[in-house]
């Protein structure tokens, strides 16, 4: 069953259209990677799905329910949680406090502090430290933990490994695998193509606001992905499916 359906979404900044007639679906319990060059529109897409940015037209459905008219807090309550690029934690609050605040504003569900620490073991030693003093990997883990405390049905992760050391990225993907094993549904932006291909059940390549290529990683040809990524292929932009 599809849990998230994005239909003909259009969004922009002033006169610039950053997301053009964008449609995709995510099945429950699967991970979709959104890849694309800088400026392709990935962050605008995520912000529009989460309701932080207003769509010009189109529709976002969660388990069939149309969320398009809802502001961001209501979408969190409905089950969409976003981990933004840059991670935006409350810096002077401890990790524990960051998580607890999120828990107070989310849905009811199975995620609590103990389960979050189990899925994100990097957090255990830093629970009582202020978010400002964390390393990049710890901050990303805390931001994911905060989103989980909202008991989301869909987790949107923007630039999931940006700026992290290889060790921190390994640890992060181990945690994401644990989340997926627990049934989580994820949509994530990943600049590292190998990581995206290795982890995702499906890939969507975004080029100038449109889908240039999509499909299951094992069915996509590497050179077609590179061409779609950089807009080098004449098929790119026409929504090639595999
Ligand atoms: P990056 O990887 O660089 O973050 P992206 O794929 O996430 O890129 P967006 O950040 O969504 O892409 O940007 C899409 C387009 O919208 C770009 O042309 C960008 O310059 C423009 N844009 C993004 N945010 C704004 C804004 N606040 N005001 C004006 N234009 C913006």
CSV table of C-alpha atoms and ligand atoms in Angstrom, one decimal:
chain,number,residue,atom,x,y,z
A,1,UNK,CA,0.0,0.0,0.0
A,2,UNK,CA,1.2,3.5,-0.7
A,3,UNK,CA,1.6,5.5,2.4
A,4,UNK,CA,2.7,8.8,0.8
A,5,UNK,CA,1.4,10.1,-2.5
A,6,UNK,CA,2.7,13.4,-3.9
A,7,UNK,CA,0.6,14.4,-6.9
A,8,UNK,CA,1.5,17.1,-9.5
A,9,UNK,CA,3.2,19.3,-6.9
A,10,UNK,CA,4.2,22.7,-8.0
A,11,UNK,CA,6.2,25.1,-5.7
A,12,UNK,CA,8.5,28.0,-6.1
A,13,UNK,CA,10.2,31.1,-4.8
A,14,UNK,CA,8.7,34.3,-6.3
A,15,UNK,CA,8.9,33.9,-10.0
A,16,UNK,CA,11.1,30.9,-9.9
A,17,UNK,CA,9.4,27.5,-10.1
A,18,UNK,CA,11.6,25.0,-8.1
A,19,UNK,CA,9.3,22.0,-8.1
A,20,UNK,CA,7.4,21.3,-11.4
A,21,UNK,CA,4.5,19.0,-11.6
A,22,UNK,CA,6.2,16.5,-9.4
A,23,UNK,CA,4.5,13.2,-8.6
A,24,UNK,CA,5.7,10.1,-6.7
A,25,UNK,CA,4.5,7.5,-4.2
A,26,UNK,CA,6.2,5.7,-1.4
A,27,UNK,CA,5.0,2.3,-0.2
A,28,UNK,CA,4.7,1.7,3.5
A,29,UNK,CA,7.9,0.4,5.1
A,30,UNK,CA,10.2,1.4,2.2
A,31,UNK,CA,12.9,4.0,1.7
A,32,UNK,CA,12.9,6.3,-1.3
A,33,UNK,CA,16.0,8.3,-2.1
A,34,UNK,CA,15.8,11.7,-3.9
A,35,UNK,CA,19.0,12.5,-5.6
A,36,UNK,CA,19.9,15.5,-7.8
A,37,UNK,CA,22.4,18.3,-8.2
A,38,UNK,CA,22.6,21.4,-6.2
A,39,UNK,CA,19.5,23.6,-6.9
A,40,UNK,CA,17.5,20.7,-8.4
A,41,UNK,CA,14.7,21.5,-6.0
A,42,UNK,CA,15.0,18.8,-3.4
A,43,UNK,CA,14.8,21.0,-0.3
A,44,UNK,CA,11.9,22.9,-1.7
A,45,UNK,CA,10.2,19.6,-2.4
A,46,UNK,CA,10.7,18.4,1.1
A,47,UNK,CA,9.6,21.7,2.7
A,48,UNK,CA,6.5,21.7,0.6
A,49,UNK,CA,5.6,18.1,1.5
A,50,UNK,CA,6.0,18.9,5.2
A,51,UNK,CA,4.0,22.1,4.8
A,52,UNK,CA,6.7,24.6,5.8
A,53,UNK,CA,6.6,25.9,2.2
A,54,UNK,CA,3.3,26.6,0.5
A,55,UNK,CA,2.6,24.7,-2.7
A,56,UNK,CA,1.2,26.6,-5.7
A,57,UNK,CA,-0.8,23.6,-6.7
A,58,UNK,CA,-0.9,19.8,-6.4
A,59,UNK,CA,-1.6,17.4,-3.6
A,60,UNK,CA,0.1,15.6,-0.7
A,61,UNK,CA,-1.8,12.5,0.6
A,62,UNK,CA,-0.9,10.4,3.6
A,63,UNK,CA,-2.6,7.0,3.7
A,64,UNK,CA,-5.1,8.5,1.3
A,65,UNK,CA,-5.8,11.6,3.4
A,66,UNK,CA,-5.3,14.9,1.6
A,67,UNK,CA,-3.0,17.1,3.7
A,68,UNK,CA,-2.7,19.9,1.2
A,69,UNK,CA,-4.7,22.4,3.1
A,70,UNK,CA,-2.9,21.7,6.4
A,71,UNK,CA,-0.1,23.9,7.9
A,72,UNK,CA,3.1,22.2,9.1
A,73,UNK,CA,2.2,21.5,12.7
A,74,UNK,CA,-1.0,19.7,11.6
A,75,UNK,CA,1.0,17.6,9.1
A,76,UNK,CA,3.3,16.6,12.0
A,77,UNK,CA,0.2,15.6,14.0
A,78,UNK,CA,-1.0,13.6,10.9
A,79,UNK,CA,2.3,11.8,10.7
A,80,UNK,CA,4.9,13.6,8.5
A,81,UNK,CA,8.1,14.5,10.3
A,82,UNK,CA,11.1,16.3,8.6
A,83,UNK,CA,14.7,16.2,9.5
A,84,UNK,CA,15.9,19.5,7.9
A,85,UNK,CA,19.3,20.1,6.3
A,86,UNK,CA,21.3,21.8,8.9
A,87,UNK,CA,19.5,19.9,11.6
A,88,UNK,CA,18.2,22.9,13.6
A,89,UNK,CA,18.2,21.7,17.2
A,90,UNK,CA,17.7,23.9,20.2
A,91,UNK,CA,21.4,24.5,20.9
A,92,UNK,CA,21.2,25.4,24.5
A,93,UNK,CA,18.9,22.5,25.4
A,94,UNK,CA,20.3,19.0,26.1
A,95,UNK,CA,19.6,16.2,23.6
A,96,UNK,CA,17.2,14.7,26.1
A,97,UNK,CA,15.3,18.0,26.3
A,98,UNK,CA,15.2,18.4,22.5
A,99,UNK,CA,13.7,14.9,22.2
A,100,UNK,CA,11.2,15.4,25.1
A,101,UNK,CA,9.9,18.7,23.6
A,102,UNK,CA,9.3,16.9,20.2
A,103,UNK,CA,7.6,14.1,22.0
A,104,UNK,CA,5.1,16.5,23.6
A,105,UNK,CA,4.1,17.9,20.2
A,106,UNK,CA,3.9,14.7,18.1
A,107,UNK,CA,1.5,11.8,17.6
A,108,UNK,CA,1.0,9.1,20.2
A,109,UNK,CA,2.9,5.9,19.2
A,110,UNK,CA,5.7,3.4,19.9
A,111,UNK,CA,8.6,5.8,19.8
A,112,UNK,CA,9.9,7.0,23.2
A,113,UNK,CA,13.3,8.0,24.6
A,114,UNK,CA,14.3,4.3,25.2
A,115,UNK,CA,13.4,3.2,21.7
A,116,UNK,CA,15.1,6.2,20.1
A,117,UNK,CA,18.3,5.4,22.0
A,118,UNK,CA,18.1,1.8,20.9
A,119,UNK,CA,17.8,2.8,17.3
A,120,UNK,CA,20.4,5.6,17.5
A,121,UNK,CA,23.0,4.3,19.9
A,122,UNK,CA,25.3,7.3,19.1
A,123,UNK,CA,22.9,9.4,21.3
A,124,UNK,CA,23.3,7.4,24.6
A,125,UNK,CA,26.5,9.1,25.8
A,126,UNK,CA,25.4,12.6,24.9
A,127,UNK,CA,21.8,12.6,26.1
A,128,UNK,CA,22.6,15.2,28.8
A,129,UNK,CA,24.9,17.4,26.8
A,130,UNK,CA,23.7,20.6,25.1
A,131,UNK,CA,23.0,20.2,21.4
A,132,UNK,CA,25.5,23.0,20.6
A,133,UNK,CA,28.5,20.8,21.7
A,134,UNK,CA,27.7,17.7,19.6
A,135,UNK,CA,29.7,16.5,16.7
A,136,UNK,CA,28.1,16.5,13.2
A,137,UNK,CA,27.1,12.8,13.4
A,138,UNK,CA,25.7,13.2,16.9
A,139,UNK,CA,23.7,16.3,15.8
A,140,UNK,CA,22.2,14.3,12.8
A,141,UNK,CA,21.4,11.4,15.1
A,142,UNK,CA,19.7,13.8,17.6
A,143,UNK,CA,17.7,15.5,14.7
A,144,UNK,CA,16.5,12.1,13.5
A,145,UNK,CA,15.7,11.1,17.1
A,146,UNK,CA,13.7,14.3,17.5
A,147,UNK,CA,11.7,13.5,14.4
A,148,UNK,CA,11.0,9.9,15.6
A,149,UNK,CA,9.7,11.3,18.9
A,150,UNK,CA,6.8,12.7,16.9
A,151,UNK,CA,5.9,9.1,16.0
A,152,UNK,CA,5.8,9.9,12.3
A,153,UNK,CA,4.3,7.6,9.7
A,154,UNK,CA,6.7,9.1,7.1
A,155,UNK,CA,10.2,10.4,7.9
A,156,UNK,CA,11.6,13.1,5.5
A,157,UNK,CA,15.4,13.3,5.8
A,158,UNK,CA,17.1,16.2,3.9
A,159,UNK,CA,20.8,15.8,3.1
A,160,UNK,CA,21.1,12.9,5.4
A,161,UNK,CA,24.9,12.5,5.5
A,162,UNK,CA,26.0,16.0,4.5
A,163,UNK,CA,29.2,17.1,6.3
A,164,UNK,CA,29.6,13.9,8.3
A,165,UNK,CA,32.8,11.8,8.6
A,166,UNK,CA,32.7,8.4,6.9
A,167,UNK,CA,32.5,6.8,10.4
A,168,UNK,CA,29.5,8.9,11.3
A,169,UNK,CA,27.9,8.1,8.0
A,170,UNK,CA,28.3,4.4,8.6
A,171,UNK,CA,26.8,4.7,12.0
A,172,UNK,CA,23.9,6.7,10.7
A,173,UNK,CA,23.1,4.2,8.0
A,174,UNK,CA,23.2,1.4,10.5
A,175,UNK,CA,20.6,3.3,12.4
A,176,UNK,CA,18.5,3.9,9.3
A,177,UNK,CA,18.6,0.2,8.6
A,178,UNK,CA,17.3,-0.5,12.2
A,179,UNK,CA,14.5,2.0,11.5
A,180,UNK,CA,13.6,0.3,8.3
A,181,UNK,CA,13.6,-3.1,10.0
A,182,UNK,CA,11.2,-1.6,12.5
A,183,UNK,CA,8.8,-0.7,9.6
A,184,UNK,CA,9.6,3.0,9.1
A,185,UNK,CA,8.8,4.7,5.8
A,186,UNK,CA,11.5,7.1,4.7
A,187,UNK,CA,12.1,9.6,2.0
A,188,UNK,CA,15.7,10.9,2.1
A,189,UNK,CA,18.0,13.2,0.1
A,190,UNK,CA,21.5,11.8,-0.3
A,191,UNK,CA,24.3,13.4,-2.3
A,192,UNK,CA,26.4,10.2,-2.1
A,193,UNK,CA,25.1,8.2,-5.0
A,194,UNK,CA,26.6,4.9,-3.8
A,195,UNK,CA,25.0,5.3,-0.4
A,196,UNK,CA,21.6,6.2,-2.0
A,197,UNK,CA,21.8,3.2,-4.3
A,198,UNK,CA,22.8,0.8,-1.6
A,199,UNK,CA,20.1,1.8,0.9
A,200,UNK,CA,17.0,2.9,-1.1
A,201,UNK,CA,14.3,0.6,-2.3
A,202,UNK,CA,13.6,3.2,-5.0
A,203,UNK,CA,15.4,6.2,-6.4
A,204,UNK,CA,14.0,9.4,-7.8
A,205,UNK,CA,16.4,11.7,-9.7
A,206,UNK,CA,15.4,15.3,-9.7
A,207,UNK,CA,16.6,17.7,-12.4
A,208,UNK,CA,15.4,21.4,-12.5
A,209,UNK,CA,12.3,20.6,-10.5
A,210,UNK,CA,11.2,17.5,-12.5
A,211,UNK,CA,11.7,13.8,-12.3
A,212,UNK,CA,14.5,12.9,-14.7
A,213,UNK,CA,14.7,9.2,-13.8
A,214,UNK,CA,13.1,6.9,-11.3
A,215,UNK,CA,13.1,3.2,-10.5
A,216,UNK,CA,14.6,0.5,-8.3
A,217,UNK,CA,18.4,0.8,-7.9
A,218,UNK,CA,19.1,-2.6,-9.2
A,219,UNK,CA,17.2,-1.8,-12.5
A,220,UNK,CA,18.9,1.5,-13.1
A,221,UNK,CA,21.9,1.8,-15.2
A,222,UNK,CA,24.7,3.8,-13.6
A,223,UNK,CA,25.4,5.9,-16.7
A,224,UNK,CA,21.7,6.7,-17.0
A,225,UNK,CA,21.7,7.9,-13.4
A,226,UNK,CA,24.7,10.1,-14.0
A,227,UNK,CA,23.2,11.5,-17.2
A,228,UNK,CA,19.9,12.3,-15.4
A,229,UNK,CA,21.7,13.8,-12.5
A,230,UNK,CA,23.6,16.3,-14.6
A,231,UNK,CA,21.0,16.7,-17.3
A,232,UNK,CA,23.3,15.2,-20.0
A,233,UNK,CA,20.9,12.8,-21.5
A,234,UNK,CA,18.2,13.9,-23.9
A,235,UNK,CA,15.9,11.5,-22.1
A,236,UNK,CA,16.5,13.4,-18.8
A,237,UNK,CA,13.6,15.6,-17.9
A,238,UNK,CA,11.1,13.3,-19.6
A,239,UNK,CA,10.6,11.2,-16.6
A,240,UNK,CA,12.3,7.9,-17.6
A,241,UNK,CA,11.0,5.0,-15.5
A,242,UNK,CA,12.7,1.7,-14.7
B,1,LIG,P1,20.8,22.2,-2.6
B,1,LIG,O1,21.3,20.8,-2.7
B,1,LIG,O2,21.8,23.2,-3.1
B,1,LIG,O3,20.2,22.5,-1.3
B,1,LIG,P2,18.2,21.6,-3.7
B,1,LIG,O4,18.1,20.5,-4.7
B,1,LIG,O5,17.8,21.3,-2.3
B,1,LIG,O6,19.6,22.2,-3.7
B,1,LIG,P3,16.5,23.9,-3.5
B,1,LIG,O7,17.3,24.4,-2.4
B,1,LIG,O8,15.1,23.4,-3.3
B,1,LIG,O9,17.3,22.8,-4.3
B,1,LIG,O10,16.5,25.1,-4.6
B,1,LIG,C1,15.8,25.0,-5.9
B,1,LIG,C2,15.8,26.3,-6.6
B,1,LIG,O11,15.1,27.3,-5.8
B,1,LIG,C3,17.2,26.9,-6.8
B,1,LIG,O12,17.3,27.5,-8.0
B,1,LIG,C4,17.4,27.8,-5.6
B,1,LIG,O13,18.3,28.8,-6.0
B,1,LIG,C5,16.0,28.4,-5.4
B,1,LIG,N1,15.7,28.8,-4.1
B,1,LIG,C6,15.8,27.9,-3.0
B,1,LIG,N2,15.4,28.6,-1.9
B,1,LIG,C7,15.1,29.9,-2.2
B,1,LIG,C8,14.7,31.1,-1.6
B,1,LIG,N3,14.5,31.1,-0.2
B,1,LIG,N4,14.5,32.2,-2.3
B,1,LIG,C9,14.7,32.2,-3.6
B,1,LIG,N5,15.1,31.1,-4.3
B,1,LIG,C10,15.3,30.0,-3.7
